[in-house]
Tab-separated table of C-alpha atoms and ligand atoms in Angstrom:
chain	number	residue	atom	x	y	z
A	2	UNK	CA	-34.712	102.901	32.391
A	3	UNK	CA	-34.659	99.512	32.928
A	4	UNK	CA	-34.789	98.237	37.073
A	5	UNK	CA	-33.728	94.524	36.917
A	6	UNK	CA	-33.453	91.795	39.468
A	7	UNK	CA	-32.123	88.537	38.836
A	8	UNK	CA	-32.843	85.126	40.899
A	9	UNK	CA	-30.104	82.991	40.871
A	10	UNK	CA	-27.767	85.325	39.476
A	11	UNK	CA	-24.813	82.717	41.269
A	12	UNK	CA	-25.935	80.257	38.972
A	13	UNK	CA	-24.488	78.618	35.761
A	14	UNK	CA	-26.477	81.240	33.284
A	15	UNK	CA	-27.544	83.793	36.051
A	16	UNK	CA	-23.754	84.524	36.784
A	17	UNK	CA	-23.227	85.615	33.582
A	18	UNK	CA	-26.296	86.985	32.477
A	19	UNK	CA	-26.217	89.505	35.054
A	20	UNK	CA	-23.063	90.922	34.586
A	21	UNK	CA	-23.853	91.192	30.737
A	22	UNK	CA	-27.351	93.150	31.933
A	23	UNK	CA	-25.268	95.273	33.903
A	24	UNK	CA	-23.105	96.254	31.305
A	25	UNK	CA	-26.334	97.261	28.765
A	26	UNK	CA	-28.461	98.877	31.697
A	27	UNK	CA	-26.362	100.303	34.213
A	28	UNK	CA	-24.597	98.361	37.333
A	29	UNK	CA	-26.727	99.786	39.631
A	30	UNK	CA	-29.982	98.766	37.977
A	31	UNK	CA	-29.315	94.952	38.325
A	32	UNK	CA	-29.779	93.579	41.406
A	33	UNK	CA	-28.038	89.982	42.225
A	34	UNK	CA	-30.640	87.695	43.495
A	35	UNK	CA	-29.067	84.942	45.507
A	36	UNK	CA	-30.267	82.370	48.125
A	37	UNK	CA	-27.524	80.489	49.888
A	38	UNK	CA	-24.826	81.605	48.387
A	39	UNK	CA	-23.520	84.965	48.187
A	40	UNK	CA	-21.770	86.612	44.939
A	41	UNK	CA	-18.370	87.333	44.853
A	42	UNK	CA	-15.162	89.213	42.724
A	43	UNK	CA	-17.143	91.081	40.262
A	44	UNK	CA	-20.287	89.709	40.672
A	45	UNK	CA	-20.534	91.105	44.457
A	46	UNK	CA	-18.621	94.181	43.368
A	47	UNK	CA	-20.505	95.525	40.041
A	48	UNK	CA	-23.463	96.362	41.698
A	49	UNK	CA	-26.617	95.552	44.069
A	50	UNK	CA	-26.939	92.221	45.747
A	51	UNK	CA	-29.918	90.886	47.952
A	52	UNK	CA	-31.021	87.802	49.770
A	53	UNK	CA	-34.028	86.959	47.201
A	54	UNK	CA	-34.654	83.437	47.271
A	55	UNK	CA	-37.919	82.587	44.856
A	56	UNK	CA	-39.760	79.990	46.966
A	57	UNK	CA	-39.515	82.680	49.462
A	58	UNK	CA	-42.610	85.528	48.353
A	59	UNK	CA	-41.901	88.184	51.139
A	60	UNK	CA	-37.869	88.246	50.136
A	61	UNK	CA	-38.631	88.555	46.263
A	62	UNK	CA	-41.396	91.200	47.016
A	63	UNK	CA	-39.332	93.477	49.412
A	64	UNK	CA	-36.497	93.243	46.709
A	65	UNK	CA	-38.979	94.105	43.872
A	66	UNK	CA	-40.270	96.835	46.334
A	67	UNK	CA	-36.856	98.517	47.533
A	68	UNK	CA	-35.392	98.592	43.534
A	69	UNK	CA	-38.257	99.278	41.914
A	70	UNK	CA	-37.810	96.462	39.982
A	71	UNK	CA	-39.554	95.750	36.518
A	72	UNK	CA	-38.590	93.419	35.125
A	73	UNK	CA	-37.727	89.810	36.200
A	74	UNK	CA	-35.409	87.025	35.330
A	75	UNK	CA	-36.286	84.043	37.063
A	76	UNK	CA	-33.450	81.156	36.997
A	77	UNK	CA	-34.159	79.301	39.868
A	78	UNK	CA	-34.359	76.100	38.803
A	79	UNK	CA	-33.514	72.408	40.044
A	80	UNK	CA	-32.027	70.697	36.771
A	81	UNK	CA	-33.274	67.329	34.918
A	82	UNK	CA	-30.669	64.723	36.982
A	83	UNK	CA	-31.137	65.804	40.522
A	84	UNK	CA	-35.048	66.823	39.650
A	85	UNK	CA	-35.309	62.921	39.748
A	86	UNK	CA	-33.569	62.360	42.587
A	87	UNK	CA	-35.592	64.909	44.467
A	88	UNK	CA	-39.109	65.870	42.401
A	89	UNK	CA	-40.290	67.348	45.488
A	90	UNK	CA	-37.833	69.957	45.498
A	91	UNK	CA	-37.487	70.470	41.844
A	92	UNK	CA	-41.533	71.216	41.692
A	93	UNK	CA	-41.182	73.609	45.273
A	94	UNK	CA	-38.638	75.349	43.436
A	95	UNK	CA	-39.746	75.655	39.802
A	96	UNK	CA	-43.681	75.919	40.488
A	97	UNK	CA	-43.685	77.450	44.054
A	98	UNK	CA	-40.941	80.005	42.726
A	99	UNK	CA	-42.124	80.860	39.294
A	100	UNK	CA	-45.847	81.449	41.067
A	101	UNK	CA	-44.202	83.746	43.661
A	102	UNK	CA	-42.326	85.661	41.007
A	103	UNK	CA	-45.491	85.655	38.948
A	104	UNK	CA	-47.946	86.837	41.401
A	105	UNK	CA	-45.134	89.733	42.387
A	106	UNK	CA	-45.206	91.010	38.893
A	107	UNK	CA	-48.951	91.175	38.100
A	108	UNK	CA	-48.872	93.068	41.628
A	109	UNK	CA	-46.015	95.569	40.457
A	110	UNK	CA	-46.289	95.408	36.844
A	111	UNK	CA	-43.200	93.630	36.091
A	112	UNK	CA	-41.846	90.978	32.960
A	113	UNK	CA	-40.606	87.878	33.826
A	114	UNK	CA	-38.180	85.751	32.260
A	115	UNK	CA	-38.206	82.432	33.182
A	116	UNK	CA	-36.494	79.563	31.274
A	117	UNK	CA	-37.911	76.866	29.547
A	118	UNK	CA	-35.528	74.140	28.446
A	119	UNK	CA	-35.942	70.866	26.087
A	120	UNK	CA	-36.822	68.794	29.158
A	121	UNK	CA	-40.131	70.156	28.253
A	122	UNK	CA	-40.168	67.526	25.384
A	123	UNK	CA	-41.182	64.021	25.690
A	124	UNK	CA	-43.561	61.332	26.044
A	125	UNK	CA	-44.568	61.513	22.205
A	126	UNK	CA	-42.581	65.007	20.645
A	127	UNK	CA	-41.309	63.817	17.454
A	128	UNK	CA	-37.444	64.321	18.325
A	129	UNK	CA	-36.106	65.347	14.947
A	130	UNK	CA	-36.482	69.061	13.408
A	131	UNK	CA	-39.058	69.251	16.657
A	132	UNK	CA	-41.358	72.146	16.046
A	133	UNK	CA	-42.268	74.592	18.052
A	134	UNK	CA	-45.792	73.643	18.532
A	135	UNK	CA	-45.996	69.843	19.632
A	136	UNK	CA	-46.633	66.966	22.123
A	137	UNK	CA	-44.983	67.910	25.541
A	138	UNK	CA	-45.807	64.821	27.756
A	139	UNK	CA	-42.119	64.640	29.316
A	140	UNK	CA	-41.617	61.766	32.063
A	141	UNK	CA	-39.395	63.511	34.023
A	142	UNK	CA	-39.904	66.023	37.143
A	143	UNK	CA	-37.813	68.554	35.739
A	144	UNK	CA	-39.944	68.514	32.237
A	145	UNK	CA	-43.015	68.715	34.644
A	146	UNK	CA	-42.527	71.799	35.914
A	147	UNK	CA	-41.118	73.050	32.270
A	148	UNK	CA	-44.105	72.867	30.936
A	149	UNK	CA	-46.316	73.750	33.644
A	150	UNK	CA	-44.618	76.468	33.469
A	151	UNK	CA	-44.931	77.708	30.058
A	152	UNK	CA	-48.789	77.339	30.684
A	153	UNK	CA	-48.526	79.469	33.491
A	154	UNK	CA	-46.441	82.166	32.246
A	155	UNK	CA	-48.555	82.352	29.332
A	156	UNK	CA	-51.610	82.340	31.219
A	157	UNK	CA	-50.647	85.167	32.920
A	158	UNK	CA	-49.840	87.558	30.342
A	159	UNK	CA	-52.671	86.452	28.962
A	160	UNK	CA	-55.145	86.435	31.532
A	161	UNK	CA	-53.680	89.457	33.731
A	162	UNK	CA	-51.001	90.996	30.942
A	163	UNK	CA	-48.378	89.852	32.772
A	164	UNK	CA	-45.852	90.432	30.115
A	165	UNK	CA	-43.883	86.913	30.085
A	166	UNK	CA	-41.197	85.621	27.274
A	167	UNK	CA	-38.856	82.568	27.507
A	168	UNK	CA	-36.896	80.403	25.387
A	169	UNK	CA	-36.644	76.663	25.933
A	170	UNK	CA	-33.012	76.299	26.506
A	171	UNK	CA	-30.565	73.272	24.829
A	172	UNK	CA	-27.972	71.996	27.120
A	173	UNK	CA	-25.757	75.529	27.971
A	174	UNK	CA	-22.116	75.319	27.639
A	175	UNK	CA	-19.944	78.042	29.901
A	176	UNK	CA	-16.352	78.251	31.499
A	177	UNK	CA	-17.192	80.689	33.751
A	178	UNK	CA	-19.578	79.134	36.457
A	179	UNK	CA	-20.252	75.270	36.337
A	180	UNK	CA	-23.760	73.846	35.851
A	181	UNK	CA	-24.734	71.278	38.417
A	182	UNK	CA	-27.659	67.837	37.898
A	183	UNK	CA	-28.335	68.565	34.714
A	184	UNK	CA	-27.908	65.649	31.711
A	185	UNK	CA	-26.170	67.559	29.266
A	186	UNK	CA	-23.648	68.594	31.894
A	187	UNK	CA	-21.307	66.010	29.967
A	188	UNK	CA	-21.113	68.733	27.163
A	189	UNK	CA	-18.907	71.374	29.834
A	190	UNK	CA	-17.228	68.618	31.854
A	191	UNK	CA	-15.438	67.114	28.783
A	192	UNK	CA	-13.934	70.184	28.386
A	193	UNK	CA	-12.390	70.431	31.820
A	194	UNK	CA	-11.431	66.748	32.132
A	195	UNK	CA	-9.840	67.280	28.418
A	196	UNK	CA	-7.217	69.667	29.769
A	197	UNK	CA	-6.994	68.582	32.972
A	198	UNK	CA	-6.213	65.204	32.172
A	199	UNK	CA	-6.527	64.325	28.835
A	200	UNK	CA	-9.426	61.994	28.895
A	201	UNK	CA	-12.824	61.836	30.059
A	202	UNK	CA	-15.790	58.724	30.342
A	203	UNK	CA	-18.624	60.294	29.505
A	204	UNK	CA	-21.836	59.036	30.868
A	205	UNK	CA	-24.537	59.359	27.539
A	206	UNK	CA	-23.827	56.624	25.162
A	207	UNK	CA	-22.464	57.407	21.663
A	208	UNK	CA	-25.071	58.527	19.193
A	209	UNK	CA	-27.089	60.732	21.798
A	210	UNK	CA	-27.689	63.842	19.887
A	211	UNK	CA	-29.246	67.117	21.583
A	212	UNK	CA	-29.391	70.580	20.885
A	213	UNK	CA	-26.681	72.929	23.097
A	214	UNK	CA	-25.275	76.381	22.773
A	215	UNK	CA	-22.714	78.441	24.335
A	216	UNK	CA	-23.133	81.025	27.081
A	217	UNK	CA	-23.127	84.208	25.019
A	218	UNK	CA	-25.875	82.785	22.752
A	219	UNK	CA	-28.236	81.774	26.012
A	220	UNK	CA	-27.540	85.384	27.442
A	221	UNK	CA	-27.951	87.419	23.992
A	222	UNK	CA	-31.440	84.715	23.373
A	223	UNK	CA	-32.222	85.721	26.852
A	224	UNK	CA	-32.191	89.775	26.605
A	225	UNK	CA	-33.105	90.304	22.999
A	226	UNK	CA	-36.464	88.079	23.447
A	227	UNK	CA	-36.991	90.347	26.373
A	228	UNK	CA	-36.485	93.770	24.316
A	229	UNK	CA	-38.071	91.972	21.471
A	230	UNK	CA	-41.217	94.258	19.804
A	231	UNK	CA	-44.201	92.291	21.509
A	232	UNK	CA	-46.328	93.143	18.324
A	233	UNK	CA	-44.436	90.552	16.405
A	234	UNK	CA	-44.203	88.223	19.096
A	235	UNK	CA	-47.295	85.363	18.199
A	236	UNK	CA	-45.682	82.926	20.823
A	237	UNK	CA	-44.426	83.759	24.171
A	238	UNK	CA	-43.468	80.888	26.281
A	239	UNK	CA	-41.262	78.891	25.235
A	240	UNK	CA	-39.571	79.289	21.960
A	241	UNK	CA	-36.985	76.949	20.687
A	242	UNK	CA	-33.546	77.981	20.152
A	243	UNK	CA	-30.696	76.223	19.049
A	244	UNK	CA	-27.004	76.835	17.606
A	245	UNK	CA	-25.926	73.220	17.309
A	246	UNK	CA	-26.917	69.436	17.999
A	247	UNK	CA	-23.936	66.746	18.459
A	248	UNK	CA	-23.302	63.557	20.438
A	249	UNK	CA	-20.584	62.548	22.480
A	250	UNK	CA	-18.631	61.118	19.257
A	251	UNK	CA	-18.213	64.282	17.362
A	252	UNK	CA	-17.738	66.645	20.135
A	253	UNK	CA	-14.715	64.533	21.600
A	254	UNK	CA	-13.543	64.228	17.823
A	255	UNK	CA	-13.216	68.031	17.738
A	256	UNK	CA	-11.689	68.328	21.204
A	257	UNK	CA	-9.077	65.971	19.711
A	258	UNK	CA	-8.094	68.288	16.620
A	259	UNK	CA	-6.556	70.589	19.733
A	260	UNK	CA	-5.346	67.798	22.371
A	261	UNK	CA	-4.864	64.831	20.238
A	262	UNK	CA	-3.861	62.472	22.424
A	263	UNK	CA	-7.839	63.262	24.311
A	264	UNK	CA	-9.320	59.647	24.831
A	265	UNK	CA	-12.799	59.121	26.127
A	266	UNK	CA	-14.999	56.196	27.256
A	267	UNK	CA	-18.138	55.653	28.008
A	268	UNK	CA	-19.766	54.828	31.363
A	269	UNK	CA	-23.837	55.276	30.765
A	270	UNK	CA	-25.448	56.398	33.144
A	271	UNK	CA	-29.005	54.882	32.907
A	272	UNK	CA	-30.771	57.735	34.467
A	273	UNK	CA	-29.280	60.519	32.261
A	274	UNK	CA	-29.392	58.145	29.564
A	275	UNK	CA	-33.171	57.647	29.666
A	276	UNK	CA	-33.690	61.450	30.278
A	277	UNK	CA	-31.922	62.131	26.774
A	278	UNK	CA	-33.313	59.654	24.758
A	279	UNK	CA	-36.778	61.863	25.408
A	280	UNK	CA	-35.796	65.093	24.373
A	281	UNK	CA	-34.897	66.060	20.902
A	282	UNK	CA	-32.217	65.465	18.561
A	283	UNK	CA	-32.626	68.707	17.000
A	284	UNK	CA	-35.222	71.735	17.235
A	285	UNK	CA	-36.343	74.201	14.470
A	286	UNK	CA	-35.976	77.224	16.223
A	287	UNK	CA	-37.737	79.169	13.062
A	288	UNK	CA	-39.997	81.064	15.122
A	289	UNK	CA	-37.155	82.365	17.059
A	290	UNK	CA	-35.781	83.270	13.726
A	291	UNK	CA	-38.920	84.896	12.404
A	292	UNK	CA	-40.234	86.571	15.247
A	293	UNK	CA	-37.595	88.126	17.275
A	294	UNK	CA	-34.142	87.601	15.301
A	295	UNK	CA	-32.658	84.687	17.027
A	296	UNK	CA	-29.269	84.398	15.174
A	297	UNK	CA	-26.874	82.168	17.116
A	298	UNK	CA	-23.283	83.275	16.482
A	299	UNK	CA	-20.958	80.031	18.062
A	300	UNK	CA	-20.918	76.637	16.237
A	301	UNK	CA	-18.987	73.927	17.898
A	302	UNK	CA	-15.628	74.273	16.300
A	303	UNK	CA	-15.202	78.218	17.273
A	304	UNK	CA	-17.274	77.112	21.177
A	305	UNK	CA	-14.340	74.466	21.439
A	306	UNK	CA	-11.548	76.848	20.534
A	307	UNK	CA	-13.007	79.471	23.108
A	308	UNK	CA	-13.863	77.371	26.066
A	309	UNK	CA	-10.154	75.359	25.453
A	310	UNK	CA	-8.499	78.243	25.997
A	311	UNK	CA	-10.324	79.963	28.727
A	312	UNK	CA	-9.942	76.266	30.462
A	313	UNK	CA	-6.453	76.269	29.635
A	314	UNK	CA	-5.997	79.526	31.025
A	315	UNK	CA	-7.641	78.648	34.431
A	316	UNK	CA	-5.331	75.892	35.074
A	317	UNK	CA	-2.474	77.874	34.010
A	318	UNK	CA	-3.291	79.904	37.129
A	319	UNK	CA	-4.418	77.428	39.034
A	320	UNK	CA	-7.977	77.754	39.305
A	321	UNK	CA	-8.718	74.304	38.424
B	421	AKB	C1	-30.382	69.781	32.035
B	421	AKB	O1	-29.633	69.006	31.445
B	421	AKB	O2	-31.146	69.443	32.944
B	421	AKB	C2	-30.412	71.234	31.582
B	421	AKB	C3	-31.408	71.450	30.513
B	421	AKB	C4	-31.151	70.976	29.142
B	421	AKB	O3	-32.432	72.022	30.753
B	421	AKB	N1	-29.111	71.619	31.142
């Protein structure tokens, strides 16, 4: 039996994700790890919820403590665009927290799950096909604390067993809870603006490719790599995984097969601009593959289908 706590389970992936770990292990063996914010609908109502903010250790411990926790997923994160308007914070939160949640599982023998993204890359990663093993130099605060910690998390499985797995997420696409300072936010808002007003200026420049993925890919990536068989496993933290790479060109051309009268322009943004020329166009994700099964199932033209209609369906009711 699986005892699971989540931090940041109000958050763009975390809101999801723990409903989806509730449903395979049991409502009352997920625990909603929040810090400001509190859950609510079915979030709050599905099961446990607790105060368990990561750069806090005594909160996260007395949570671990009271549930019994064992394993971790650790999603407290401050995202690429905001990391550089505030490094500070975004290294408080992703070093100071991931420690915390670290040191609390080699104390109570817990996994942890904490995300690594593609603002790991940079500074030198060659940015096409990018394997799994290469340069990570990245410029930016947010790709800082990305790789410092995959070092960490590795160091403590190996060092202490600490048993720690990750995946080094593409931009994550979801209609459910918005993502908020990160640069491939662009990727969800065109969505929105596309049925709520029929045209969006998007703020990377045409010809800016990246790697996303929808939501139920990051969630499946996220709980399979944790029930993966570790004797196959020869990395740990982070492996690449991808389900498609576009720029703002084609994705707007395939919004427009549905809403064809969708018009975007451009308004870079020289910040997010400079933060996605560094990461890569494209990432084999073949050790995914090879070692634990990574399969993505959504490509862009069945994502766009899916997320137009659940958008369409919010505004219908007026949610948006
Ligand atoms: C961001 O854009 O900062 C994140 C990420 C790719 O890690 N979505």
């Amino acid at each position: 039996m699986k005892n699971i706590l989540v931090i940041g389970a109000v958050g763009q992936i975390g809101s999801e994700l723990t409903l989806e770990l509730r449903k395979r292990y049991g409502s009352g063996n997920v625990v909603a790890g929040y810090r400001a914010t509190k859950p609510t609908g079915e979030l709050l109502d599905s099961g446990p919820a607790e105060v368990a903010d990561a750069t806090n250790a005594q909160q996260v411990a007395d949570v671990v403590k009271k549930y019994k926790i064992d394993t971790i997923y650790n999603l407290a994160a401050i995202l690429s665009a905001v990391g550089e308007a505030k490094p500070l914070m975004a290294w408080q939160v992703g070093i100071g927290g991931l420690m915390n949640c670290l040191e609390i599982a080699r104390e109570f023998g817990c996994a942890v799950s904490t995300p690594s993204s593609i603002g790991a890359f940079g500074g030198g990663t060659p940015l096409d096909n990018t394997p799994q093993d290469t340069i990570q130099r990245p410029q930016t605060m947010y790709g800082i604390t990305k790789v410092t910690g995959e070092l960490l998390s590795d160091y403590y499985f190996k060092k202490f067993g600490v048993d720690t797995r990750s995946v080094r997420y593409p931009g994550i696409i979801s209609n459910v809870t918005l993502p908020g300072g990160g640069t491939t936010d662009y990727a969800v808002e065109i969505y929105y603006e596309a049925v709520k007003s029929g045209k969006y200026t998007c703020p990377l420049g045409a010809g800016t490719f990246l790697d996303m993925m929808y939501m139920p890919d990051a969630i499946e990536a996220a709980i399979d790599l944790m029930e993966a068989d570790p004797a196959k496993l020869k990395h740990r933290n982070s492996f690449n995984v991808s389900a498609m790479s576009f720029d703002p060109e084609i994705i707007a051309a395939e919004i427009k097969k549905h809403i064809p009268g969708f018009v975007m322009d451009y308004q870079v943004e020289p910040i997010k601009q400079a933060i996605a020329n560094s990461w890569p166009n494209n990432m084999d994700d073949s050790c995914a593959r090879a070692e634990w099964g990574w399969n993505p199932k959504w490509n862009l033209e069945k994502m766009t289908v899916d997320m137009l209609r659940a958008i369409r369906e919010k505004k219908d009711k007026g949610l948006i």
